PDB file of C-alpha atoms in Angstrom:
ATOM      1  CA  SER A 286     106.146 149.899  77.836  1.00 42.00           C
ATOM      2  CA  GLN A 287     104.910 152.630  80.433  1.00 49.00           C
ATOM      3  CA  GLN A 288     101.831 154.399  79.412  1.00 65.00           C
ATOM      4  CA  GLY A 289     102.574 157.342  82.071  1.00 71.00           C
ATOM      5  CA  GLU A 290     106.362 158.635  82.239  1.00 83.00           C
ATOM      6  CA  GLU A 291     106.870 161.293  85.204  1.00 87.00           C
ATOM      7  CA  ASP A 292     109.622 163.780  85.456  1.00 88.00           C
ATOM      8  CA  PRO A 293     112.191 164.171  87.480  1.00 93.00           C
ATOM      9  CA  GLN A 294     112.590 160.162  89.006  1.00 93.00           C
ATOM     10  CA  ALA A 295     113.286 162.469  92.506  1.00 95.00           C
ATOM     11  CA  LEU A 296     112.816 166.183  93.431  1.00 97.00           C
ATOM     12  CA  SER A 297     114.619 167.927  96.793  1.00 97.00           C
ATOM     13  CA  ILE A 298     113.417 171.025  97.595  1.00 97.00           C
ATOM     14  CA  GLN A 299     113.754 173.394 100.588  1.00 98.00           C
ATOM     15  CA  GLU A 300     110.072 174.762 102.714  1.00 98.00           C
ATOM     16  CA  GLY A 301     108.472 176.494 100.981  1.00 98.00           C
ATOM     17  CA  GLU A 302     109.529 176.446  97.411  1.00 98.00           C
ATOM     18  CA  ASN A 303     106.916 175.220  94.805  1.00 98.00           C
ATOM     19  CA  ALA A 304     107.260 171.456  93.388  1.00 98.00           C
ATOM     20  CA  THR A 305     107.160 170.857  89.070  1.00 97.00           C
ATOM     21  CA  MET A 306     106.923 167.598  87.996  1.00 97.00           C
ATOM     22  CA  ASN A 307     105.890 166.113  84.950  1.00 97.00           C
ATOM     23  CA  CYS A 308     104.062 162.961  83.458  1.00 96.00           C
ATOM     24  CA  SER A 309     104.070 162.355  79.618  1.00 95.00           C
ATOM     25  CA  TYR A 310     102.013 159.766  78.118  1.00 94.00           C
ATOM     26  CA  LYS A 311     101.524 157.962  74.817  1.00 91.00           C
ATOM     27  CA  THR A 312      97.860 157.169  73.698  1.00 88.00           C
ATOM     28  CA  SER A 313      94.796 159.023  73.758  1.00 88.00           C
ATOM     29  CA  ILE A 314      93.190 159.151  77.334  1.00 89.00           C
ATOM     30  CA  ASN A 315      89.298 159.812  79.317  1.00 89.00           C
ATOM     31  CA  ASN A 316      91.122 161.675  82.203  1.00 92.00           C
ATOM     32  CA  LEU A 317      94.497 161.492  83.782  1.00 95.00           C
ATOM     33  CA  GLN A 318      94.873 161.408  87.374  1.00 96.00           C
ATOM     34  CA  TRP A 319      97.501 162.468  89.700  1.00 97.00           C
ATOM     35  CA  TYR A 320      98.137 160.501  93.464  1.00 97.00           C
ATOM     36  CA  ARG A 321     100.753 160.390  96.417  1.00 97.00           C
ATOM     37  CA  GLN A 322     101.863 157.628  98.725  1.00 96.00           C
ATOM     38  CA  ASN A 323     104.129 158.225 101.703  1.00 94.00           C
ATOM     39  CA  SER A 324     105.835 155.532 102.392  1.00 89.00           C
ATOM     40  CA  GLY A 325     104.525 152.260 102.789  1.00 86.00           C
ATOM     41  CA  ARG A 326     100.788 153.861 102.915  1.00 91.00           C
ATOM     42  CA  GLY A 327      98.236 153.583 100.215  1.00 92.00           C
ATOM     43  CA  LEU A 328      97.757 155.960  97.643  1.00 95.00           C
ATOM     44  CA  VAL A 329      95.822 158.606  98.299  1.00 96.00           C
ATOM     45  CA  HIS A 330      94.419 160.882  95.118  1.00 97.00           C
ATOM     46  CA  LEU A 331      95.365 164.414  94.478  1.00 98.00           C
ATOM     47  CA  ILE A 332      93.227 165.563  90.942  1.00 97.00           C
ATOM     48  CA  LEU A 333      91.440 164.038  87.568  1.00 96.00           C
ATOM     49  CA  ILE A 334      91.525 165.990  84.740  1.00 96.00           C
ATOM     50  CA  ARG A 335      89.314 165.257  81.860  1.00 94.00           C
ATOM     51  CA  SER A 336      91.069 164.948  78.698  1.00 93.00           C
ATOM     52  CA  ASN A 337      88.708 167.946  77.940  1.00 95.00           C
ATOM     53  CA  GLU A 338      89.795 169.621  80.552  1.00 97.00           C
ATOM     54  CA  ARG A 339      93.213 172.127  80.693  1.00 98.00           C
ATOM     55  CA  GLU A 340      93.919 172.815  84.081  1.00 98.00           C
ATOM     56  CA  LYS A 341      92.247 172.311  87.427  1.00 98.00           C
ATOM     57  CA  HIS A 342      93.315 174.022  91.119  1.00 97.00           C
ATOM     58  CA  SER A 343      92.643 171.810  94.681  1.00 96.00           C
ATOM     59  CA  GLY A 344      94.276 173.983  97.724  1.00 97.00           C
ATOM     60  CA  ARG A 345      98.484 174.708  96.694  1.00 98.00           C
ATOM     61  CA  LEU A 346      97.954 171.891  93.716  1.00 98.00           C
ATOM     62  CA  ARG A 347      97.307 173.093  90.363  1.00 98.00           C
ATOM     63  CA  VAL A 348      97.912 170.408  87.367  1.00 98.00           C
ATOM     64  CA  THR A 349      97.336 171.112  83.898  1.00 98.00           C
ATOM     65  CA  LEU A 350      96.467 169.145  80.667  1.00 98.00           C
ATOM     66  CA  ASP A 351      98.187 169.151  77.584  1.00 97.00           C
ATOM     67  CA  THR A 352      96.309 166.844  75.478  1.00 95.00           C
ATOM     68  CA  SER A 353      98.374 167.719  71.455  1.00 95.00           C
ATOM     69  CA  LYS A 354     101.432 167.344  74.165  1.00 96.00           C
ATOM     70  CA  LYS A 355     100.224 164.309  75.538  1.00 95.00           C
ATOM     71  CA  SER A 356     101.568 165.290  78.708  1.00 96.00           C
ATOM     72  CA  SER A 357     100.351 166.531  82.340  1.00 97.00           C
ATOM     73  CA  SER A 358     102.345 168.208  85.215  1.00 98.00           C
ATOM     74  CA  LEU A 359     101.281 168.820  89.007  1.00 98.00           C
ATOM     75  CA  LEU A 360     102.578 171.971  90.616  1.00 98.00           C
ATOM     76  CA  ILE A 361     102.476 172.326  94.491  1.00 98.00           C
ATOM     77  CA  THR A 362     102.935 175.891  95.832  1.00 98.00           C
ATOM     78  CA  ALA A 363     104.595 177.142  98.732  1.00 98.00           C
ATOM     79  CA  SER A 364     105.740 173.287  99.712  1.00 98.00           C
ATOM     80  CA  ARG A 365     105.713 171.807 103.260  1.00 97.00           C
ATOM     81  CA  ALA A 366     107.913 169.554 104.690  1.00 97.00           C
ATOM     82  CA  ALA A 367     105.386 167.166 105.584  1.00 97.00           C
ATOM     83  CA  ASP A 368     104.678 167.199 101.583  1.00 98.00           C
ATOM     84  CA  THR A 369     107.199 164.769 100.972  1.00 97.00           C
ATOM     85  CA  ALA A 370     105.929 161.712  99.525  1.00 97.00           C
ATOM     86  CA  SER A 371     105.907 160.383  96.539  1.00 96.00           C
ATOM     87  CA  TYR A 372     103.617 161.674  93.246  1.00 97.00           C
ATOM     88  CA  PHE A 373     102.481 158.895  90.506  1.00 96.00           C
ATOM     89  CA  CYS A 374     100.130 160.157  87.501  1.00 96.00           C
ATOM     90  CA  ALA A 375      98.606 157.480  86.262  1.00 95.00           C
ATOM     91  CA  THR A 376      96.030 157.343  83.128  1.00 93.00           C
ATOM     92  CA  ASP A 377      92.924 156.181  82.067  1.00 88.00           C
ATOM     93  CA  VAL A 378      92.695 155.096  78.252  1.00 77.00           C
ATOM     94  CA  ILE A 379      90.306 156.095  75.760  1.00 72.00           C
ATOM     95  CA  GLY A 380      89.250 152.406  73.557  1.00 63.00           C
ATOM     96  CA  GLY A 381      87.361 149.490  74.065  1.00 54.00           C
ATOM     97  CA  THR A 382      85.551 148.683  77.746  1.00 60.00           C
ATOM     98  CA  SER A 383      87.989 150.297  79.905  1.00 63.00           C
ATOM     99  CA  TYR A 384      86.062 149.574  83.534  1.00 77.00           C
ATOM    100  CA  GLY A 385      88.253 152.551  84.950  1.00 81.00           C
ATOM    101  CA  LYS A 386      91.671 150.477  84.352  1.00 87.00           C
ATOM    102  CA  LEU A 387      94.587 152.641  85.435  1.00 90.00           C
ATOM    103  CA  THR A 388      98.051 152.256  84.559  1.00 91.00           C
ATOM    104  CA  PHE A 389     100.578 154.815  86.313  1.00 93.00           C
ATOM    105  CA  GLY A 390     103.733 155.801  85.694  1.00 92.00           C
ATOM    106  CA  GLN A 391     106.943 155.270  88.354  1.00 92.00           C
ATOM    107  CA  GLY A 392     106.724 158.296  90.268  1.00 94.00           C
ATOM    108  CA  THR A 393     108.474 161.015  92.071  1.00 95.00           C
ATOM    109  CA  ILE A 394     109.750 160.866  95.248  1.00 96.00           C
ATOM    110  CA  LEU A 395     109.371 164.689  96.012  1.00 97.00           C
ATOM    111  CA  THR A 396     111.441 165.582  99.544  1.00 97.00           C
ATOM    112  CA  VAL A 397     110.958 168.821 100.997  1.00 98.00           C
ATOM    113  CA  HIS A 398     113.103 169.672 103.413  1.00 97.00           C
ATOM    114  CA  PRO A 399     112.125 171.905 106.657  1.00 93.00           C
TER     115      PRO A 399
ATOM    116  CA  SER B 296      81.360 157.079 104.718  1.00 82.00           C
ATOM    117  CA  GLN B 297      82.978 154.580 102.455  1.00 83.00           C
ATOM    118  CA  THR B 298      86.252 152.132 103.707  1.00 92.00           C
ATOM    119  CA  ILE B 299      88.218 149.749 102.593  1.00 96.00           C
ATOM    120  CA  HIS B 300      90.114 146.729 104.591  1.00 96.00           C
ATOM    121  CA  GLN B 301      93.248 145.566 103.204  1.00 97.00           C
ATOM    122  CA  TRP B 302      94.796 141.695 105.435  1.00 94.00           C
ATOM    123  CA  PRO B 303      97.053 141.310 106.439  1.00 95.00           C
ATOM    124  CA  ALA B 304      99.825 144.409 106.909  1.00 95.00           C
ATOM    125  CA  THR B 305     102.611 142.561 106.994  1.00 96.00           C
ATOM    126  CA  LEU B 306     103.482 138.707 105.300  1.00 97.00           C
ATOM    127  CA  VAL B 307     106.744 136.625 105.324  1.00 98.00           C
ATOM    128  CA  GLN B 308     105.706 133.676 103.352  1.00 97.00           C
ATOM    129  CA  PRO B 309     108.278 130.669 102.196  1.00 98.00           C
ATOM    130  CA  VAL B 310     108.325 129.488  98.278  1.00 98.00           C
ATOM    131  CA  GLY B 311     105.998 127.164  97.509  1.00 97.00           C
ATOM    132  CA  SER B 312     103.526 128.384 100.068  1.00 97.00           C
ATOM    133  CA  PRO B 313      99.964 129.621  99.754  1.00 97.00           C
ATOM    134  CA  LEU B 314      98.503 132.928  99.673  1.00 97.00           C
ATOM    135  CA  SER B 315      95.496 134.325 100.511  1.00 97.00           C
ATOM    136  CA  LEU B 316      95.332 138.280 100.343  1.00 97.00           C
ATOM    137  CA  GLU B 317      91.866 139.974 101.783  1.00 97.00           C
ATOM    138  CA  CYS B 318      90.441 143.437 100.546  1.00 98.00           C
ATOM    139  CA  THR B 319      86.707 144.027 101.507  1.00 97.00           C
ATOM    140  CA  VAL B 320      84.882 147.762 101.027  1.00 97.00           C
ATOM    141  CA  GLU B 321      82.535 149.214 103.067  1.00 95.00           C
ATOM    142  CA  GLY B 322      80.045 151.641 102.750  1.00 93.00           C
ATOM    143  CA  THR B 323      79.097 151.234  99.177  1.00 93.00           C
ATOM    144  CA  SER B 324      77.462 148.915  96.717  1.00 92.00           C
ATOM    145  CA  ASN B 325      78.967 147.286  93.055  1.00 93.00           C
ATOM    146  CA  PRO B 326      82.211 149.002  93.472  1.00 95.00           C
ATOM    147  CA  ASN B 327      85.099 148.314  90.530  1.00 94.00           C
ATOM    148  CA  LEU B 328      87.485 146.366  92.204  1.00 96.00           C
ATOM    149  CA  TYR B 329      90.965 146.574  91.605  1.00 96.00           C
ATOM    150  CA  TRP B 330      94.504 144.482  92.530  1.00 96.00           C
ATOM    151  CA  TYR B 331      98.125 146.281  92.270  1.00 96.00           C
ATOM    152  CA  ARG B 332     101.550 145.559  93.080  1.00 96.00           C
ATOM    153  CA  GLN B 333     104.173 147.266  93.373  1.00 95.00           C
ATOM    154  CA  ALA B 334     107.493 146.094  93.402  1.00 89.00           C
ATOM    155  CA  ALA B 335     110.034 148.353  95.853  1.00 82.00           C
ATOM    156  CA  GLY B 336     110.236 152.058  94.191  1.00 75.00           C
ATOM    157  CA  ARG B 337     108.111 151.672  91.357  1.00 84.00           C
ATOM    158  CA  GLY B 338     105.229 152.294  90.067  1.00 88.00           C
ATOM    159  CA  LEU B 339     101.327 149.888  90.025  1.00 92.00           C
ATOM    160  CA  GLN B 340     101.239 147.656  88.210  1.00 92.00           C
ATOM    161  CA  LEU B 341      97.390 146.478  87.694  1.00 93.00           C
ATOM    162  CA  LEU B 342      96.871 142.771  88.503  1.00 94.00           C
ATOM    163  CA  PHE B 343      92.807 141.902  88.062  1.00 95.00           C
ATOM    164  CA  TYR B 344      90.080 144.165  87.999  1.00 93.00           C
ATOM    165  CA  SER B 345      86.447 143.253  89.021  1.00 94.00           C
ATOM    166  CA  VAL B 346      83.016 144.978  88.574  1.00 92.00           C
ATOM    167  CA  GLY B 347      80.651 142.005  89.534  1.00 92.00           C
ATOM    168  CA  ILE B 348      80.752 139.268  91.632  1.00 93.00           C
ATOM    169  CA  GLY B 349      82.134 136.380  89.988  1.00 90.00           C
ATOM    170  CA  GLN B 350      83.395 139.107  86.979  1.00 92.00           C
ATOM    171  CA  ILE B 351      87.394 138.422  87.385  1.00 93.00           C
ATOM    172  CA  SER B 352      89.846 139.938  84.373  1.00 90.00           C
ATOM    173  CA  SER B 353      93.485 139.810  84.769  1.00 89.00           C
ATOM    174  CA  GLU B 354      95.556 142.005  83.058  1.00 86.00           C
ATOM    175  CA  VAL B 355      98.506 139.478  83.662  1.00 82.00           C
ATOM    176  CA  PRO B 356     100.061 136.241  82.932  1.00 70.00           C
ATOM    177  CA  GLN B 357     101.281 135.294  86.566  1.00 80.00           C
ATOM    178  CA  ASN B 358     100.726 132.718  89.447  1.00 88.00           C
ATOM    179  CA  LEU B 359      98.254 134.325  91.217  1.00 94.00           C
ATOM    180  CA  SER B 360      94.515 134.537  90.661  1.00 95.00           C
ATOM    181  CA  ALA B 361      91.404 136.591  92.255  1.00 96.00           C
ATOM    182  CA  SER B 362      87.767 135.983  93.411  1.00 96.00           C
ATOM    183  CA  ARG B 363      84.673 137.950  93.845  1.00 97.00           C
ATOM    184  CA  PRO B 364      82.284 136.084  96.765  1.00 95.00           C
ATOM    185  CA  GLN B 365      80.175 138.258  97.853  1.00 95.00           C
ATOM    186  CA  ASP B 366      79.623 142.484  95.854  1.00 96.00           C
ATOM    187  CA  ARG B 367      81.925 144.144  98.561  1.00 96.00           C
ATOM    188  CA  GLN B 368      85.335 141.371  99.183  1.00 97.00           C
ATOM    189  CA  PHE B 369      88.508 140.940  96.706  1.00 97.00           C
ATOM    190  CA  ILE B 370      90.823 138.145  97.350  1.00 97.00           C
ATOM    191  CA  LEU B 371      93.994 137.673  95.774  1.00 97.00           C
ATOM    192  CA  SER B 372      95.722 134.050  95.803  1.00 97.00           C
ATOM    193  CA  SER B 373      98.578 131.799  94.476  1.00 96.00           C
ATOM    194  CA  LYS B 374      98.544 127.828  95.326  1.00 96.00           C
ATOM    195  CA  LYS B 375     102.644 127.923  95.052  1.00 96.00           C
ATOM    196  CA  LEU B 376     104.526 131.388  96.259  1.00 96.00           C
ATOM    197  CA  LEU B 377     107.862 132.649  93.586  1.00 95.00           C
ATOM    198  CA  LEU B 378     110.033 134.384  94.713  1.00 95.00           C
ATOM    199  CA  SER B 379     109.437 137.085  92.426  1.00 93.00           C
ATOM    200  CA  ASP B 380     105.541 137.304  93.794  1.00 94.00           C
ATOM    201  CA  SER B 381     107.190 139.154  97.042  1.00 95.00           C
ATOM    202  CA  GLY B 382     105.981 143.024  96.775  1.00 95.00           C
ATOM    203  CA  PHE B 383     104.130 145.471  97.727  1.00 97.00           C
ATOM    204  CA  TYR B 384     100.360 144.573  96.771  1.00 97.00           C
ATOM    205  CA  LEU B 385      97.143 147.758  96.857  1.00 97.00           C
ATOM    206  CA  CYS B 386      93.388 147.165  96.302  1.00 98.00           C
ATOM    207  CA  ALA B 387      90.914 149.578  95.452  1.00 97.00           C
ATOM    208  CA  TRP B 388      87.618 150.596  94.549  1.00 96.00           C
ATOM    209  CA  THR B 389      85.996 152.992  92.798  1.00 94.00           C
ATOM    210  CA  PRO B 390      81.843 153.618  91.836  1.00 91.00           C
ATOM    211  CA  ARG B 391      82.025 153.799  88.695  1.00 82.00           C
ATOM    212  CA  ALA B 392      84.487 154.228  85.752  1.00 79.00           C
ATOM    213  CA  ASP B 393      86.132 157.557  85.551  1.00 81.00           C
ATOM    214  CA  HIS B 394      86.174 158.682  89.318  1.00 87.00           C
ATOM    215  CA  GLU B 395      89.435 158.596  91.604  1.00 93.00           C
ATOM    216  CA  GLN B 396      90.301 155.260  93.106  1.00 95.00           C
ATOM    217  CA  TYR B 397      89.773 154.950  96.933  1.00 96.00           C
ATOM    218  CA  PHE B 398      93.203 152.345  98.231  1.00 97.00           C
ATOM    219  CA  GLY B 399      93.121 150.046 100.825  1.00 97.00           C
ATOM    220  CA  PRO B 400      96.757 150.660 103.107  1.00 96.00           C
ATOM    221  CA  GLY B 401      98.434 147.936 101.525  1.00 96.00           C
ATOM    222  CA  THR B 402     100.073 144.498 102.460  1.00 97.00           C
ATOM    223  CA  ARG B 403     103.667 143.918 102.399  1.00 96.00           C
ATOM    224  CA  LEU B 404     104.871 140.406 100.912  1.00 97.00           C
ATOM    225  CA  THR B 405     107.879 138.516 101.474  1.00 97.00           C
ATOM    226  CA  VAL B 406     108.468 135.386  99.749  1.00 97.00           C
ATOM    227  CA  THR B 407     111.265 134.028 100.953  1.00 97.00           C
TER     228      THR B 407
END
Protein backbone atom coordinates (compact mmCIF):
# COMPACT_ATOMS: atom_id res chain seq x y z
CA SER A 1 0.00 0.00 0.00
CA GLN A 2 1.06 3.60 -0.44
CA GLN A 3 3.36 5.09 2.18
CA GLY A 4 1.91 8.55 1.67
CA GLU A 5 -1.73 9.34 1.07
CA GLU A 6 -3.01 12.82 0.39
CA ASP A 7 -6.35 14.21 1.37
CA PRO A 8 -8.42 15.55 -0.27
CA GLN A 9 -7.92 14.08 -3.74
CA ALA A 10 -9.21 17.31 -5.27
CA LEU A 11 -9.72 20.82 -3.92
CA SER A 12 -11.45 23.72 -5.64
CA ILE A 13 -11.25 27.23 -4.16
CA GLN A 14 -11.48 30.90 -5.11
CA GLU A 15 -8.48 33.19 -5.46
CA GLY A 16 -7.51 34.70 -2.14
CA GLU A 17 -8.69 31.74 -0.10
CA ASN A 18 -6.36 29.41 1.77
CA ALA A 19 -5.79 25.82 0.62
CA THR A 20 -4.91 23.02 3.02
CA MET A 21 -3.75 19.59 1.91
CA ASN A 22 -2.99 16.69 4.21
CA CYS A 23 -0.65 13.74 3.94
CA SER A 24 -0.56 10.60 6.06
CA TYR A 25 2.13 7.96 6.07
CA LYS A 26 2.71 4.60 7.70
CA THR A 27 6.36 4.12 8.69
CA SER A 28 8.98 6.26 10.40
CA ILE A 29 10.69 8.81 8.19
CA ASN A 30 13.90 10.79 7.83
CA ASN A 31 12.08 13.62 6.13
CA LEU A 32 8.89 14.48 4.30
CA GLN A 33 8.86 16.57 1.14
CA TRP A 34 6.17 18.43 -0.77
CA TYR A 35 6.28 18.82 -4.54
CA ARG A 36 4.15 20.61 -7.08
CA GLN A 37 3.39 19.45 -10.63
CA ASN A 38 1.78 21.53 -13.33
CA SER A 39 -0.13 19.48 -15.88
CA GLY A 40 2.19 17.43 -18.07
CA ARG A 41 5.35 18.81 -16.50
CA GLY A 42 8.07 17.67 -14.14
CA LEU A 43 7.85 18.09 -10.39
CA VAL A 44 9.10 21.13 -8.55
CA HIS A 45 10.28 20.86 -4.96
CA LEU A 46 8.46 23.08 -2.45
CA ILE A 47 9.56 22.25 1.08
CA LEU A 48 11.52 19.54 2.91
CA ILE A 49 10.75 19.04 6.61
CA ARG A 50 12.88 16.73 8.72
CA SER A 51 11.55 14.33 11.32
CA ASN A 52 12.80 16.53 14.18
CA GLU A 53 11.04 19.62 12.84
CA ARG A 54 7.42 20.54 13.46
CA GLU A 55 6.82 23.47 11.13
CA LYS A 56 8.46 25.21 8.17
CA HIS A 57 7.57 28.25 6.14
CA SER A 58 8.46 29.35 2.63
CA GLY A 59 6.73 32.43 1.30
CA ARG A 60 2.99 31.66 1.23
CA LEU A 61 3.60 28.01 2.10
CA ARG A 62 3.43 26.52 5.58
CA VAL A 63 4.15 22.86 6.27
CA THR A 64 3.56 21.07 9.54
CA LEU A 65 4.70 17.63 10.58
CA ASP A 66 3.27 15.50 13.39
CA THR A 67 5.37 12.36 13.69
CA SER A 68 3.19 10.97 16.49
CA LYS A 69 0.22 10.97 14.12
CA LYS A 70 2.35 10.26 11.06
CA SER A 71 0.82 13.15 9.21
CA SER A 72 1.76 16.41 7.52
CA SER A 73 -0.16 19.34 6.11
CA LEU A 74 0.61 21.91 3.44
CA LEU A 75 -1.10 25.28 3.72
CA ILE A 76 -1.07 27.73 0.83
CA THR A 77 -2.25 31.15 1.94
CA ALA A 78 -3.88 33.79 -0.24
CA SER A 79 -4.04 31.40 -3.21
CA ARG A 80 -3.66 32.57 -6.79
CA ALA A 81 -4.86 31.09 -10.07
CA ALA A 82 -1.20 30.26 -10.78
CA ASP A 83 -1.22 27.88 -7.80
CA THR A 84 -3.47 25.53 -9.78
CA ALA A 85 -1.50 22.27 -9.94
CA SER A 86 -1.16 18.82 -8.40
CA TYR A 87 0.59 18.65 -5.04
CA PHE A 88 2.39 15.55 -3.80
CA CYS A 89 3.92 14.56 -0.53
CA ALA A 90 6.88 12.19 -0.55
CA THR A 91 8.56 10.40 2.32
CA ASP A 92 12.16 9.35 2.80
CA VAL A 93 11.80 6.29 5.00
CA ILE A 94 14.11 5.40 7.87
CA GLY A 95 15.89 2.09 7.80
CA GLY A 96 18.61 0.36 5.89
CA THR A 97 20.42 2.30 3.23
CA SER A 98 17.97 4.91 2.11
CA TYR A 99 19.87 6.48 -0.80
CA GLY A 100 17.21 9.16 -0.75
CA LYS A 101 14.53 6.92 -2.17
CA LEU A 102 11.19 8.69 -2.01
CA THR A 103 7.72 7.18 -1.78
CA PHE A 104 5.07 9.46 -3.25
CA GLY A 105 1.41 9.79 -2.41
CA GLN A 106 -1.31 9.99 -5.05
CA GLY A 107 -1.53 13.76 -4.88
CA THR A 108 -4.10 16.49 -4.40
CA ILE A 109 -5.36 18.34 -7.46
CA LEU A 110 -5.79 21.99 -6.54
CA THR A 111 -7.87 24.31 -8.71
CA VAL A 112 -7.90 28.01 -7.90
CA HIS A 113 -10.61 29.97 -9.68
CA PRO A 114 -9.92 33.63 -10.57
CA SER B 1 23.85 26.05 -12.03
CA GLN B 2 22.59 22.52 -12.39
CA THR B 3 20.31 21.40 -15.20
CA ILE B 4 18.62 18.10 -15.96
CA HIS B 5 17.62 17.08 -19.47
CA GLN B 6 15.37 14.30 -20.70
CA TRP B 7 14.62 13.20 -24.22
CA PRO B 8 12.59 12.62 -26.13
CA ALA B 9 9.71 14.67 -24.74
CA THR B 10 7.10 12.40 -26.29
CA LEU B 11 7.29 8.98 -27.86
CA VAL B 12 4.77 6.67 -29.51
CA GLN B 13 6.00 3.11 -29.91
CA PRO B 14 4.33 -0.14 -31.02
CA VAL B 15 4.09 -3.12 -28.69
CA GLY B 16 7.19 -5.28 -28.93
CA SER B 17 9.52 -2.48 -30.01
CA PRO B 18 12.62 -1.47 -28.02
CA LEU B 19 12.90 1.63 -25.86
CA SER B 20 15.69 3.96 -24.85
CA LEU B 21 15.08 7.08 -22.78
CA GLU B 22 17.98 9.28 -21.81
CA CYS B 23 18.56 11.60 -18.88
CA THR B 24 21.60 13.81 -18.38
CA VAL B 25 22.53 16.18 -15.58
CA GLU B 26 24.81 19.19 -15.94
CA GLY B 27 26.64 21.24 -13.37
CA THR B 28 27.18 18.61 -10.68
CA SER B 29 29.20 15.48 -10.10
CA ASN B 30 28.39 12.09 -8.58
CA PRO B 31 24.66 12.71 -8.23
CA ASN B 32 22.17 10.13 -7.06
CA LEU B 33 19.91 9.46 -10.04
CA TYR B 34 16.34 8.15 -10.14
CA TRP B 35 13.80 6.96 -12.71
CA TYR B 36 10.11 7.27 -11.83
CA ARG B 37 6.96 6.39 -13.74
CA GLN B 38 3.68 8.20 -13.35
CA ALA B 39 0.42 6.71 -14.56
CA ALA B 40 -2.31 9.17 -15.56
CA GLY B 41 -3.68 11.02 -12.54
CA ARG B 42 -1.53 9.04 -10.12
CA GLY B 43 1.52 9.46 -7.96
CA LEU B 44 5.07 8.57 -8.90
CA GLN B 45 6.45 5.05 -8.69
CA LEU B 46 10.20 4.69 -8.22
CA LEU B 47 11.61 2.31 -10.85
CA PHE B 48 15.40 2.51 -10.53
CA TYR B 49 18.02 4.47 -8.66
CA SER B 50 21.77 4.78 -8.93
CA VAL B 51 24.39 6.14 -6.55
CA GLY B 52 27.34 5.78 -8.94
CA ILE B 53 28.54 4.72 -12.39
CA GLY B 54 27.45 1.16 -13.13
CA GLN B 55 25.48 0.88 -9.87
CA ILE B 56 21.78 0.28 -10.50
CA SER B 57 19.11 -0.78 -8.03
CA SER B 58 15.68 -1.89 -9.16
CA GLU B 59 12.63 -1.20 -7.07
CA VAL B 60 9.94 -2.96 -9.06
CA PRO B 61 10.26 -6.14 -11.16
CA GLN B 62 9.19 -5.22 -14.65
CA ASN B 63 9.93 -5.12 -18.34
CA LEU B 64 12.43 -2.30 -18.00
CA SER B 65 16.13 -1.93 -17.23
CA ALA B 66 18.40 0.99 -16.45
CA SER B 67 22.05 1.79 -16.99
CA ARG B 68 24.44 4.52 -15.93
CA PRO B 69 27.34 4.50 -18.41
CA GLN B 70 28.66 7.89 -17.29
CA ASP B 71 28.53 9.84 -14.05
CA ARG B 72 25.75 12.18 -15.20
CA GLN B 73 23.91 9.96 -17.68
CA PHE B 74 21.05 7.65 -16.81
CA ILE B 75 19.30 5.51 -19.42
CA LEU B 76 16.02 3.62 -19.20
CA SER B 77 15.58 0.75 -21.66
CA SER B 78 13.35 -2.06 -22.71
CA LYS B 79 13.90 -4.81 -25.24
CA LYS B 80 10.18 -5.29 -25.95
CA LEU B 81 7.56 -2.78 -24.88
CA LEU B 82 4.23 -3.79 -23.39
CA LEU B 83 1.01 -1.79 -23.42
CA SER B 84 1.36 -1.44 -19.66
CA ASP B 85 4.65 0.43 -20.13
CA SER B 86 2.74 3.53 -21.25
CA GLY B 87 3.10 6.45 -18.90
CA PHE B 88 5.01 9.57 -18.00
CA TYR B 89 8.66 8.84 -17.18
CA LEU B 90 10.54 11.23 -14.97
CA CYS B 91 14.23 11.37 -14.19
CA ALA B 92 15.47 13.08 -11.03
CA TRP B 93 18.76 13.77 -9.29
CA THR B 94 19.94 14.80 -5.87
CA PRO B 95 23.41 15.64 -4.58
CA ARG B 96 22.93 13.30 -1.63
CA ALA B 97 20.30 11.39 0.27
CA ASP B 98 18.20 13.40 2.74
CA HIS B 99 18.00 16.25 0.23
CA GLU B 100 15.39 17.51 -2.18
CA GLN B 101 15.24 15.96 -5.63
CA TYR B 102 15.34 17.87 -8.90
CA PHE B 103 13.17 16.56 -11.70
CA GLY B 104 13.52 16.64 -15.45
CA PRO B 105 10.68 17.65 -17.78
CA GLY B 106 9.63 14.04 -18.37
CA THR B 107 8.98 11.78 -21.36
CA ARG B 108 5.43 10.81 -22.23
CA LEU B 109 5.46 7.28 -23.65
CA THR B 110 2.48 5.79 -25.43
CA VAL B 111 2.68 2.15 -26.41
CA THR B 112 0.17 1.24 -29.13
